[in-house]
């Protein structure tokens, strides 16, 4: 699942295009803002030549690009000068950024990798993987899609209201960002218009109900999340300070911020969604076949084809289905597989009555998982984590759970649990979900990654999906060894989660390359998993609007399991699960070929010891 950590690491890129006249997208643009979003010849990158750049210089330059174009990241890492800024997404700025990235990528490819140390070889490989993706996303115009089936920029930018507000200067910086929102919305809407004009949009069917994620922000000023910081000031503020800031905050939220959401709602419902593409397949977009193959290779980190992924998925579905049938036999259920799924989806005993019950169940499982960590890991992170519901504004179309990390040392990570539609949130899935999203899954892996201070920043604050999602799915499996899933229904929940990830390989490739319809994909997943129909539908829409990402889970998990089998086989009694897990995590998020290389080194080191 898409992790909410340092989104600015993922570089946006764009070829400059002129805005089509006559669009409601224009009513975000004042005269000055129109000039700022018009295409111009991008400035040449101010970077060193290929000949005089060392790997360290390239790494430093790449990190500086991240900071230069992401004020949120720069501020969160200590750059107070960026505290009042939002990202600039104008054509000339993004084009300039892309030129800098291409120059660095060219410099990196010119290096003699054989002369580098083991550590630097890995640094070079991972940086090339990242930079190549940044350049590819520019080529494929990923920035034309600042929305997905789940949500979009209009919801994610609202997190500026949750920042650090301890002084009057902090409030002035926050007010500056509120005042910058019209320009930010104008730029994002400009890119939506470019996508609409060129056939690069989410599939129309996945946008059913999307307007609800916008209307959730169209409220009275006093009820707006943007205004909330002006109702909860630090105690040391004087009454006069509070009154002045609150008045200014109310004015800007009422007159500038809230109208943006109404205008965006009108644009989306009257223009964008009605004209969104009707095909669900990535291959049907401009340059779509090449784009999807690019996504397959990026998300698996392997040279796999869509056909190979599809066949692997079918094999895994058959294997897991046999295990699920065995559980049904064990509980002596008298009926077919489909009838058992219906029983799980409809019997009230499997569903929470209140949001609090669901959150408490997640918390109880998480604390049980905390207690067994020392048995499986020699190194644990210092960063704690909390549990809270998915924000109500995005919950209806959001996935069932997610991990939201923090890049600050004074803030915990969070395991988000979706408490919307409780009759679609079965308790028998909660053990697998919690082990995946919290510990030993995403929280543990991502937190350890950030605490590896010997790694360069571009690796400490990055996320490679095949590794991270593979680790999350492996963590669900690890629960078997740790004594979870004692209840057969919970074990079936684990299997249905594994089947969910295997079915993804089939439906993602099926829809994007093999002509599968949305209904066919929904039927395939619904008939093979015990996911609620609500979850099945939201997941299928996620795969349609986020091509290829769903492939990373199973590919990563199967790789990790295979490497563990290899280590256990070669080391025998000398195999130490705690040291093995440390070996997997101590290099941060890596590609699958690098992971195999590091496990091979671990095996040789253990043999020598």
Coordinates of C-alpha atoms in Angstrom, one line a residue:
X1 CA 0.0 0.0 0.0
X2 CA 1.1 3.5 -0.6
X3 CA 3.0 4.5 2.5
X4 CA 2.5 8.0 3.8
X5 CA 6.2 8.8 4.3
X6 CA 8.1 11.6 2.8
X7 CA 6.0 11.9 -0.4
X8 CA 8.4 14.4 -1.8
X9 CA 10.9 11.6 -2.4
X10 CA 8.8 10.6 -5.3
X11 CA 9.7 13.2 -7.9
X12 CA 7.1 14.8 -10.1
X13 CA 8.1 15.5 -13.6
X14 CA 6.5 17.1 -16.6
X15 CA 6.8 18.3 -20.1
X16 CA 5.5 21.8 -20.5
X17 CA 2.1 22.3 -22.1
X18 CA -0.1 25.3 -22.5
X19 CA -3.4 25.4 -20.7
X20 CA -6.4 25.0 -22.9
X21 CA -8.7 28.0 -22.7
X22 CA -12.3 27.8 -21.6
X23 CA -11.8 25.4 -18.7
X24 CA -13.1 25.9 -15.2
X25 CA -9.6 25.0 -14.2
X26 CA -8.8 28.6 -15.0
X27 CA -10.9 30.1 -12.2
X28 CA -8.1 29.0 -9.8
X29 CA -5.8 31.4 -11.7
X30 CA -5.4 35.1 -11.2
X31 CA -3.5 37.0 -13.8
X32 CA -0.2 36.7 -11.9
X33 CA -0.7 33.0 -11.3
X34 CA -1.6 32.4 -15.0
X35 CA 1.8 33.8 -15.9
X36 CA 3.5 31.6 -13.5
X37 CA 2.0 28.4 -14.9
X38 CA 2.5 29.2 -18.5
X39 CA 5.2 27.1 -20.3
X40 CA 8.6 28.7 -20.8
X41 CA 12.0 27.5 -21.8
X42 CA 13.3 25.8 -18.7
X43 CA 16.5 27.1 -17.2
X44 CA 19.6 24.9 -17.7
X45 CA 20.5 22.8 -14.6
X46 CA 23.2 24.3 -12.5
X47 CA 25.1 21.0 -12.0
X48 CA 28.6 19.7 -12.5
X49 CA 29.8 18.0 -15.7
X50 CA 29.9 14.3 -16.0
X51 CA 33.7 14.2 -15.9
X52 CA 34.2 15.9 -12.6
X53 CA 31.5 14.3 -10.4
X54 CA 32.3 11.6 -7.9
X55 CA 29.6 9.2 -6.5
X56 CA 29.5 11.3 -3.4
X57 CA 29.0 14.5 -5.4
X58 CA 26.2 12.8 -7.3
X59 CA 24.6 11.6 -4.1
X60 CA 24.8 15.0 -2.5
X61 CA 23.4 16.7 -5.6
X62 CA 20.5 14.2 -5.8
X63 CA 19.6 14.8 -2.1
X64 CA 19.8 18.6 -2.7
X65 CA 17.3 18.3 -5.5
X66 CA 14.9 16.6 -3.1
X67 CA 15.3 19.5 -0.7
X68 CA 15.2 22.2 -3.3
X69 CA 11.8 21.1 -4.7
X70 CA 10.1 19.9 -1.6
X71 CA 9.9 22.6 1.1
X72 CA 7.9 20.3 3.3
X73 CA 10.7 17.8 3.4
X74 CA 13.4 20.5 3.9
X75 CA 11.5 22.0 6.7
X76 CA 10.8 18.7 8.4
X77 CA 14.5 18.0 8.3
X78 CA 15.4 21.4 9.9
X79 CA 15.4 24.1 7.2
X80 CA 13.4 26.8 8.9
X81 CA 13.6 29.0 5.7
X82 CA 11.2 26.6 4.0
X83 CA 8.6 26.7 6.8
X84 CA 6.2 29.0 4.9
X85 CA 6.4 27.4 1.5
X86 CA 4.3 25.0 -0.5
X87 CA 5.7 23.1 -3.5
X88 CA 6.0 24.9 -6.8
X89 CA 4.5 22.7 -9.6
X90 CA 4.8 25.1 -12.5
X91 CA 5.9 23.7 -15.9
X92 CA 9.2 25.6 -15.9
X93 CA 10.0 24.5 -12.3
X94 CA 9.3 20.8 -13.0
X95 CA 11.1 20.9 -16.3
X96 CA 14.1 22.5 -14.6
X97 CA 14.0 19.8 -12.0
X98 CA 13.9 17.0 -14.6
X99 CA 16.9 18.4 -16.4
X100 CA 18.9 18.3 -13.2
X101 CA 17.8 14.8 -12.6
X102 CA 18.7 13.7 -16.1
X103 CA 22.2 15.2 -15.8
X104 CA 22.8 13.4 -12.5
X105 CA 21.6 10.1 -14.0
X106 CA 23.9 10.5 -17.0
X107 CA 26.8 11.3 -14.6
X108 CA 26.0 8.2 -12.5
X109 CA 25.9 6.0 -15.5
X110 CA 29.4 7.2 -16.5
X111 CA 31.0 6.0 -13.3
X112 CA 33.2 2.9 -13.2
X113 CA 31.1 0.8 -10.8
X114 CA 33.8 -1.9 -10.5
X115 CA 36.1 0.6 -8.8
X116 CA 33.6 1.3 -6.0
X117 CA 33.4 -0.4 -2.6
X118 CA 30.7 -2.9 -1.8
X119 CA 28.7 -0.2 0.0
X120 CA 29.1 2.4 -2.7
X121 CA 28.1 -0.1 -5.4
X122 CA 24.8 -0.5 -3.6
X123 CA 24.5 3.2 -3.2
X124 CA 25.0 3.7 -6.9
X125 CA 22.6 0.9 -7.8
X126 CA 19.8 2.2 -5.6
X127 CA 20.3 5.8 -6.6
X128 CA 20.2 4.9 -10.3
X129 CA 17.0 3.0 -9.6
X130 CA 15.5 6.1 -8.0
X131 CA 16.7 8.6 -10.6
X132 CA 15.7 6.4 -13.5
X133 CA 12.2 6.3 -12.1
X134 CA 12.0 10.0 -11.6
X135 CA 13.0 10.6 -15.2
X136 CA 10.6 7.9 -16.4
X137 CA 7.7 9.5 -14.5
X138 CA 8.5 12.8 -16.2
X139 CA 8.3 11.0 -19.6
X140 CA 5.1 9.3 -18.8
X141 CA 3.5 12.5 -17.3
X142 CA 2.7 11.0 -13.9
X143 CA 2.1 14.6 -12.6
X144 CA -1.0 14.7 -14.8
X145 CA -2.6 12.4 -12.2
X146 CA -2.4 14.1 -8.8
X147 CA -5.5 12.1 -7.8
X148 CA -6.3 8.4 -7.5
X149 CA -9.4 6.4 -6.9
X150 CA -8.7 6.8 -3.2
X151 CA -8.1 10.5 -2.8
X152 CA -5.9 13.2 -4.1
X153 CA -3.8 16.4 -3.6
X154 CA -6.8 18.2 -2.1
X155 CA -6.9 15.8 0.8
X156 CA -3.2 15.3 1.3
X157 CA -2.4 19.0 1.4
X158 CA -4.8 19.5 4.3
X159 CA -2.1 17.9 6.5
X160 CA -0.4 21.3 6.7
X161 CA -2.9 22.0 9.5
X162 CA -1.2 19.3 11.6
X163 CA 2.3 20.9 11.6
X164 CA 4.3 22.2 14.5
X165 CA 2.7 25.4 15.8
X166 CA 4.5 26.5 18.9
X167 CA 5.3 30.2 18.3
X168 CA 3.8 33.2 16.6
X169 CA 6.3 32.7 13.8
X170 CA 4.9 29.2 13.3
X171 CA 1.4 30.6 12.9
X172 CA 2.6 33.3 10.5
X173 CA 4.2 30.5 8.4
X174 CA 1.0 28.5 8.5
X175 CA -1.0 31.6 7.4
X176 CA 1.5 32.0 4.5
X177 CA 0.8 28.4 3.4
X178 CA -2.9 29.0 3.6
X179 CA -2.5 32.1 1.4
X180 CA -0.4 30.0 -1.0
X181 CA -3.2 27.4 -1.5
X182 CA -4.9 29.1 -4.4
X183 CA -1.7 29.0 -6.4
X184 CA -1.1 25.3 -5.4
X185 CA -4.7 24.3 -6.4
X186 CA -4.3 26.3 -9.7
X187 CA -1.2 24.4 -10.6
X188 CA -2.6 21.0 -9.7
X189 CA -5.8 21.7 -11.6
X190 CA -3.8 22.9 -14.6
X191 CA -2.1 19.4 -14.7
X192 CA -5.5 17.7 -14.4
X193 CA -6.6 19.8 -17.4
X194 CA -3.5 18.7 -19.4
X195 CA -4.3 15.1 -18.5
X196 CA -7.9 15.4 -19.5
X197 CA -6.9 16.9 -22.8
X198 CA -4.5 14.1 -23.6
X199 CA -6.3 11.1 -22.3
X200 CA -4.3 10.6 -19.1
X201 CA -6.9 10.4 -16.4
X202 CA -8.1 7.8 -13.9
X203 CA -10.7 5.6 -15.4
X204 CA -14.1 7.2 -15.0
X205 CA -15.6 4.2 -13.2
X206 CA -13.0 4.5 -10.4
X207 CA -14.1 8.1 -9.7
X208 CA -17.6 7.2 -8.6
X209 CA -18.1 9.0 -5.3
X210 CA -14.8 10.8 -5.6
X211 CA -16.6 14.1 -5.2
X212 CA -17.4 13.1 -1.6
X213 CA -13.7 13.4 -0.7
X214 CA -14.0 17.1 -1.8
X215 CA -17.3 18.0 -0.3
X216 CA -16.0 16.7 3.1
X217 CA -13.9 19.9 3.2
X218 CA -16.8 22.2 2.2
X219 CA -17.9 23.1 5.8
X220 CA -18.4 26.1 8.0
X221 CA -15.2 27.9 8.9
X222 CA -15.4 26.8 12.5
X223 CA -15.7 23.1 11.4
X224 CA -12.8 23.2 9.0
X225 CA -9.6 21.4 9.8
X226 CA -7.7 24.3 8.4
X227 CA -9.2 26.5 11.1
X228 CA -8.5 24.1 14.0
X229 CA -5.0 25.4 14.8
X230 CA -6.7 28.8 15.6
X231 CA -8.9 27.2 18.3
X232 CA -6.0 25.5 20.2
X233 CA -3.2 27.9 20.8
X234 CA -0.2 27.2 23.1
X235 CA -0.7 28.4 26.6
X236 CA 2.0 31.0 26.5
X237 CA 0.2 33.1 23.9
X238 CA -1.5 36.2 25.2
X239 CA -5.2 36.8 24.7
X240 CA -4.4 39.6 22.2
X241 CA -2.2 37.3 20.2
X242 CA -4.9 34.6 20.1
X243 CA -7.6 37.1 19.1
X244 CA -5.5 38.6 16.3
X245 CA -4.3 35.3 14.8
X246 CA -7.8 33.7 15.1
X247 CA -9.4 36.6 13.2
X248 CA -6.8 36.5 10.5
X249 CA -7.1 32.7 10.3
X250 CA -10.8 32.8 10.0
X251 CA -10.6 35.4 7.3
X252 CA -8.2 33.5 5.1
X253 CA -9.9 30.1 5.6
X254 CA -13.3 31.6 4.7
X255 CA -12.3 33.8 1.9
X256 CA -9.5 31.8 0.2
X257 CA -9.4 28.2 1.3
X258 CA -13.0 27.0 1.5
X259 CA -13.9 28.5 -1.9
X260 CA -11.1 26.5 -3.5
X261 CA -12.8 23.3 -2.5
X262 CA -16.2 24.4 -3.9
X263 CA -14.5 25.5 -7.2
X264 CA -12.6 22.2 -7.3
X265 CA -15.8 20.3 -6.6
X266 CA -17.6 22.1 -9.5
X267 CA -14.7 21.4 -11.9
X268 CA -14.4 17.8 -11.0
X269 CA -18.1 17.0 -11.2
X270 CA -19.0 19.2 -14.2
X271 CA -15.9 18.8 -16.4
X272 CA -13.2 16.4 -15.3
X273 CA -15.1 13.3 -14.2
X274 CA -17.6 13.4 -17.1
X275 CA -14.7 13.5 -19.6
X276 CA -12.5 10.9 -17.9
X277 CA -11.4 8.0 -20.0
X278 CA -13.8 5.0 -20.2
X279 CA -11.1 2.3 -20.6
X280 CA -9.6 0.9 -17.4
X281 CA -6.4 -0.4 -19.0
X282 CA -3.1 1.4 -18.7
X283 CA -2.2 0.0 -22.1
X284 CA -5.0 2.2 -23.6
X285 CA -3.4 5.5 -22.4
X286 CA -0.8 7.3 -24.6
X287 CA 2.3 5.1 -24.7
X288 CA 0.4 2.9 -22.3
X289 CA 2.0 -0.5 -23.1
X290 CA 5.5 0.8 -22.5
X291 CA 4.3 2.6 -19.3
X292 CA 2.8 -0.6 -17.8
X293 CA 5.9 -2.7 -18.6
X294 CA 8.0 0.1 -17.0
X295 CA 5.8 -0.1 -13.9
X296 CA 6.1 -3.9 -13.7
X297 CA 9.9 -3.6 -13.7
X298 CA 9.9 -0.7 -11.2
X299 CA 7.5 -2.3 -8.7
X300 CA 9.0 -5.8 -8.8
X301 CA 12.6 -4.5 -9.2
X302 CA 13.1 -7.4 -11.6
X303 CA 13.1 -7.9 -15.3
X304 CA 9.7 -9.6 -15.4
X305 CA 7.1 -9.4 -18.0
X306 CA 3.4 -8.9 -17.4
X307 CA 2.7 -12.5 -18.7
X308 CA 5.3 -13.9 -16.2
X309 CA 3.7 -12.1 -13.3
X310 CA 0.2 -13.2 -14.4
X311 CA 1.2 -16.9 -14.5
X312 CA 3.0 -16.7 -11.2
X313 CA -0.2 -15.2 -9.7
X314 CA -2.3 -18.1 -11.0
X315 CA 0.1 -20.6 -9.5
X316 CA 0.0 -18.9 -6.1
X317 CA -3.8 -18.6 -6.2
X318 CA -4.1 -22.4 -6.7
X319 CA -1.6 -23.2 -3.9
X320 CA -3.3 -20.9 -1.4
X321 CA -6.8 -22.1 -2.4
X322 CA -5.8 -25.6 -1.3
X323 CA -4.8 -24.3 2.1
X324 CA -8.0 -22.4 2.5
X325 CA -10.0 -25.5 1.6
X326 CA -8.2 -27.3 4.4
X327 CA -9.2 -24.7 7.0
X328 CA -12.8 -25.1 5.8
X329 CA -12.6 -28.8 6.3
X330 CA -11.0 -28.3 9.8
X331 CA -13.9 -26.3 11.0
X332 CA -16.3 -28.9 9.6
X333 CA -18.3 -26.3 7.6
X334 CA -21.0 -28.1 5.6
X335 CA -21.1 -26.2 2.3
X336 CA -19.2 -25.0 -0.7
X337 CA -16.2 -22.6 -0.7
X338 CA -18.5 -19.8 -2.0
X339 CA -21.0 -20.6 0.8
X340 CA -18.2 -20.3 3.4
X341 CA -17.2 -16.9 2.0
X342 CA -20.8 -15.8 2.2
X343 CA -20.9 -17.0 5.8
X344 CA -17.8 -15.0 6.7
X345 CA -19.1 -11.9 5.0
X346 CA -22.5 -11.9 6.6
X347 CA -22.4 -13.4 10.0
X348 CA -22.5 -10.6 12.7
X349 CA -20.1 -12.5 15.0
X350 CA -17.2 -11.6 12.8
X351 CA -17.8 -7.8 12.8
X352 CA -17.2 -5.0 15.3
X353 CA -20.2 -3.1 16.6
X354 CA -18.3 0.2 17.2
X355 CA -15.3 2.0 15.9
X356 CA -13.8 1.8 19.4
X357 CA -14.1 -1.9 19.4
X358 CA -12.2 -2.2 16.1
X359 CA -9.5 0.2 17.3
X360 CA -9.2 -1.7 20.6
X361 CA -8.8 -5.0 18.8
X362 CA -6.1 -3.5 16.7
X363 CA -4.3 -2.1 19.8
X364 CA -4.6 -5.5 21.6
X365 CA -3.1 -7.4 18.7
X366 CA -0.3 -4.8 18.3
X367 CA 0.7 -5.0 21.9
X368 CA 0.9 -8.8 21.6
X369 CA 3.1 -8.4 18.6
X370 CA 5.3 -5.9 20.5
X371 CA 5.9 -8.6 23.1
X372 CA 7.3 -11.2 20.8
X373 CA 9.6 -8.9 18.8
X374 CA 12.8 -9.7 20.9
X375 CA 12.5 -13.3 20.0
X376 CA 12.8 -12.5 16.3
X377 CA 14.9 -9.3 16.1
X378 CA 18.2 -8.4 17.7
X379 CA 17.7 -4.8 16.6
X380 CA 14.5 -2.8 17.3
X381 CA 13.7 0.8 16.5
X382 CA 13.5 3.5 19.1
X383 CA 10.5 5.2 17.4
X384 CA 7.1 4.2 18.9
X385 CA 3.8 4.0 17.0
X386 CA 0.2 4.8 17.7
X387 CA -3.1 3.6 16.3
X388 CA -5.8 5.9 15.0
X389 CA -8.7 5.8 12.5
X390 CA -8.3 6.7 8.9
X391 CA -9.4 10.4 8.5
X392 CA -13.2 10.6 7.9
X393 CA -12.7 12.8 4.9
X394 CA -11.1 10.0 2.9
X395 CA -12.3 6.8 4.6
X396 CA -15.2 5.8 2.3
X397 CA -12.9 5.0 -0.7
X398 CA -9.8 4.3 1.4
X399 CA -8.1 0.9 1.9
X400 CA -8.7 -1.1 5.1
X401 CA -5.5 0.0 6.9
X402 CA -2.2 1.8 6.3
X403 CA 1.0 2.8 8.0
X404 CA 1.7 6.5 8.2
X405 CA 5.3 7.2 9.2
X406 CA 7.0 10.3 10.6
X407 CA 10.3 11.9 9.6
X408 CA 10.6 13.8 12.9
X409 CA 12.3 12.5 16.0
X410 CA 9.6 14.0 18.2
X411 CA 6.6 12.3 16.6
X412 CA 5.5 8.7 16.5
X413 CA 4.4 6.7 13.4
X414 CA 0.8 5.7 13.1
X415 CA -1.1 2.6 12.1
X416 CA -4.3 3.8 10.5
X417 CA -7.4 1.6 10.8
X418 CA -10.4 2.2 8.6
X419 CA -13.5 2.5 10.8
X420 CA -15.9 3.4 8.0
X421 CA -18.6 0.8 7.2
X422 CA -17.9 -1.4 10.2
X423 CA -20.0 -4.2 8.7
X424 CA -17.3 -4.5 6.1
X425 CA -14.3 -4.7 8.5
X426 CA -14.1 -8.3 9.6
X427 CA -12.3 -9.0 12.8
X428 CA -10.8 -12.2 11.4
X429 CA -8.5 -10.1 9.2
X430 CA -7.2 -7.9 12.0
X431 CA -4.2 -10.1 13.1
X432 CA -2.8 -10.2 9.5
X433 CA -3.6 -6.5 8.9
X434 CA -1.9 -5.4 12.2
X435 CA 1.2 -7.5 11.7
X436 CA 1.6 -6.1 8.2
X437 CA 1.0 -2.4 9.0
X438 CA 2.5 -2.1 12.5
X439 CA 5.0 -4.6 13.8
X440 CA 6.9 -6.6 12.7
X441 CA 5.7 -5.0 9.4
X442 CA 5.9 -1.5 8.1
X443 CA 6.5 0.4 11.3
X444 CA 9.4 -1.7 12.4
X445 CA 11.0 -1.8 8.9
X446 CA 10.5 1.9 8.1
X447 CA 11.6 3.1 11.5
X448 CA 14.8 1.0 11.4
X449 CA 15.5 2.3 7.9
X450 CA 15.3 5.9 9.1
X451 CA 17.6 5.1 12.1
X452 CA 20.4 3.7 9.9
X453 CA 22.5 6.8 10.3
X454 CA 25.4 5.3 8.4
X455 CA 23.3 5.3 5.2
X456 CA 23.1 8.4 3.0
X457 CA 19.8 10.3 3.4
X458 CA 18.5 9.3 0.0
X459 CA 18.4 5.7 1.3
X460 CA 17.3 6.4 4.9
X461 CA 14.2 8.3 3.6
X462 CA 13.3 6.1 0.7
X463 CA 10.9 3.3 0.1
X464 CA 11.3 0.5 -2.4
X465 CA 7.9 -1.1 -2.7
X466 CA 9.0 -4.7 -3.5
X467 CA 11.1 -4.7 -0.3
X468 CA 8.7 -2.8 1.9
X469 CA 5.5 -4.5 0.8
X470 CA 7.3 -7.9 0.6
X471 CA 8.4 -7.4 4.1
X472 CA 4.9 -6.5 5.2
X473 CA 3.5 -9.7 3.7
X474 CA 6.3 -11.8 5.1
X475 CA 5.5 -10.3 8.5
X476 CA 2.0 -11.7 8.2
X477 CA 3.5 -15.1 7.6
X478 CA 5.9 -14.7 10.5
X479 CA 2.9 -14.4 12.8
X480 CA 2.4 -18.2 12.3
X481 CA 5.7 -18.8 14.0
X482 CA 5.0 -16.2 16.7
X483 CA 1.8 -18.0 17.8
X484 CA -0.8 -15.8 16.2
X485 CA -3.8 -17.2 14.1
X486 CA -4.8 -19.7 16.8
X487 CA -8.4 -19.2 15.8
X488 CA -9.1 -21.0 12.5
X489 CA -11.1 -18.1 11.2
X490 CA -8.2 -15.7 11.9
X491 CA -5.9 -18.2 10.1
X492 CA -8.4 -18.1 7.2
X493 CA -8.1 -14.3 7.4
X494 CA -4.3 -14.6 7.0
X495 CA -4.8 -16.9 4.0
X496 CA -7.4 -14.5 2.5
X497 CA -4.8 -11.7 2.8
X498 CA -2.2 -13.8 1.2
X499 CA -4.7 -14.8 -1.5
X500 CA -5.6 -11.1 -1.9
X501 CA -1.9 -10.4 -2.8
X502 CA -1.7 -13.4 -5.1
X503 CA -4.9 -12.4 -6.9
X504 CA -3.4 -9.0 -7.4
X505 CA -0.8 -10.4 -9.7
X506 CA -3.6 -11.8 -11.8
X507 CA -6.1 -9.0 -11.8
X508 CA -3.6 -6.1 -12.2
X509 CA -1.9 -7.7 -15.2
X510 CA -5.3 -8.9 -16.5
X511 CA -6.9 -5.5 -16.5
X512 CA -4.0 -3.5 -17.7
X513 CA -2.7 -5.9 -20.5
X514 CA -5.1 -8.7 -21.1
X515 CA -8.4 -7.0 -21.7
X516 CA -10.1 -8.0 -18.4
X517 CA -13.1 -5.9 -17.4
X518 CA -13.5 -4.4 -14.0
X519 CA -16.4 -6.8 -13.3
X520 CA -14.2 -9.8 -14.2
X521 CA -11.5 -8.6 -11.8
X522 CA -14.0 -8.0 -9.0
X523 CA -15.4 -11.5 -9.6
X524 CA -12.0 -13.1 -9.5
X525 CA -11.0 -11.5 -6.3
X526 CA -14.4 -11.9 -4.6
X527 CA -14.6 -15.6 -5.5
X528 CA -11.1 -16.4 -4.1
X529 CA -10.9 -14.3 -1.0
X530 CA -13.0 -13.6 2.1
X531 CA -12.6 -9.8 1.7
X532 CA -15.8 -7.9 2.0
X533 CA -17.3 -6.8 -1.3
X534 CA -16.7 -3.2 -0.3
X535 CA -13.0 -3.9 0.2
X536 CA -12.9 -5.9 -3.1
X537 CA -14.4 -3.0 -5.0
X538 CA -12.2 -0.3 -3.5
X539 CA -9.1 -2.5 -4.0
X540 CA -9.9 -3.2 -7.7
X541 CA -10.4 0.5 -8.3
X542 CA -7.0 1.2 -6.6
X543 CA -5.3 -1.2 -8.9
X544 CA -6.9 0.5 -11.9
X545 CA -5.7 3.9 -10.9
X546 CA -2.3 2.8 -9.6
X547 CA -1.0 0.4 -12.3
X548 CA 1.6 -2.1 -11.2
X549 CA 2.1 -1.2 -7.6
X550 CA 0.0 -4.2 -6.4
X551 CA 2.6 -6.5 -8.0
X552 CA 5.3 -5.6 -5.4
X553 CA 3.8 -7.5 -2.4
X554 CA 3.9 -11.1 -3.6
X555 CA 7.1 -10.7 -5.6
X556 CA 8.9 -9.3 -2.5
X557 CA 7.4 -11.8 -0.1
X558 CA 8.3 -14.8 -2.3
X559 CA 11.8 -13.5 -2.7
X560 CA 12.3 -13.1 1.1
X561 CA 10.9 -16.5 1.8
X562 CA 13.1 -18.1 -0.8
X563 CA 16.2 -16.4 0.7
X564 CA 15.3 -17.5 4.1
X565 CA 14.9 -21.1 2.9
X566 CA 18.3 -20.8 1.3
X567 CA 19.9 -19.4 4.5
X568 CA 18.3 -22.1 6.7
X569 CA 19.4 -24.9 4.3
X570 CA 23.0 -23.8 4.1
X571 CA 23.5 -22.8 7.7
X572 CA 21.5 -25.6 9.4
X573 CA 21.7 -25.4 13.2
X574 CA 23.8 -22.3 12.9
X575 CA 20.8 -20.4 11.4
X576 CA 19.8 -17.6 13.8
X577 CA 16.4 -16.0 12.9
X578 CA 17.3 -12.8 14.8
X579 CA 20.5 -12.3 12.9
X580 CA 18.9 -13.2 9.6
X581 CA 16.2 -10.6 10.1
X582 CA 18.8 -8.0 11.1
X583 CA 20.7 -8.9 7.9
X584 CA 17.5 -8.3 5.8
X585 CA 16.8 -4.9 7.5
X586 CA 20.3 -3.4 8.2
X587 CA 20.7 -2.2 4.6
X588 CA 17.4 -0.4 4.5
X589 CA 15.0 -0.6 1.6
X590 CA 16.8 -2.3 -1.4
X591 CA 16.0 -4.0 -4.7
X592 CA 15.5 -7.8 -4.9
X593 CA 18.9 -8.4 -6.5
X594 CA 20.7 -6.4 -3.9
X595 CA 18.8 -8.2 -1.2
X596 CA 19.9 -11.6 -2.5
X597 CA 23.5 -10.4 -2.7
X598 CA 23.3 -9.3 1.0
X599 CA 21.8 -12.6 2.1
X600 CA 24.5 -14.5 0.3
X601 CA 27.1 -12.4 2.2
X602 CA 25.3 -13.1 5.4
X603 CA 25.5 -16.8 4.8
X604 CA 29.2 -16.7 4.1
X605 CA 29.8 -14.6 7.2
X606 CA 27.9 -17.0 9.4
X607 CA 29.8 -20.0 7.9
X608 CA 33.1 -18.2 8.6
X609 CA 32.1 -17.4 12.2

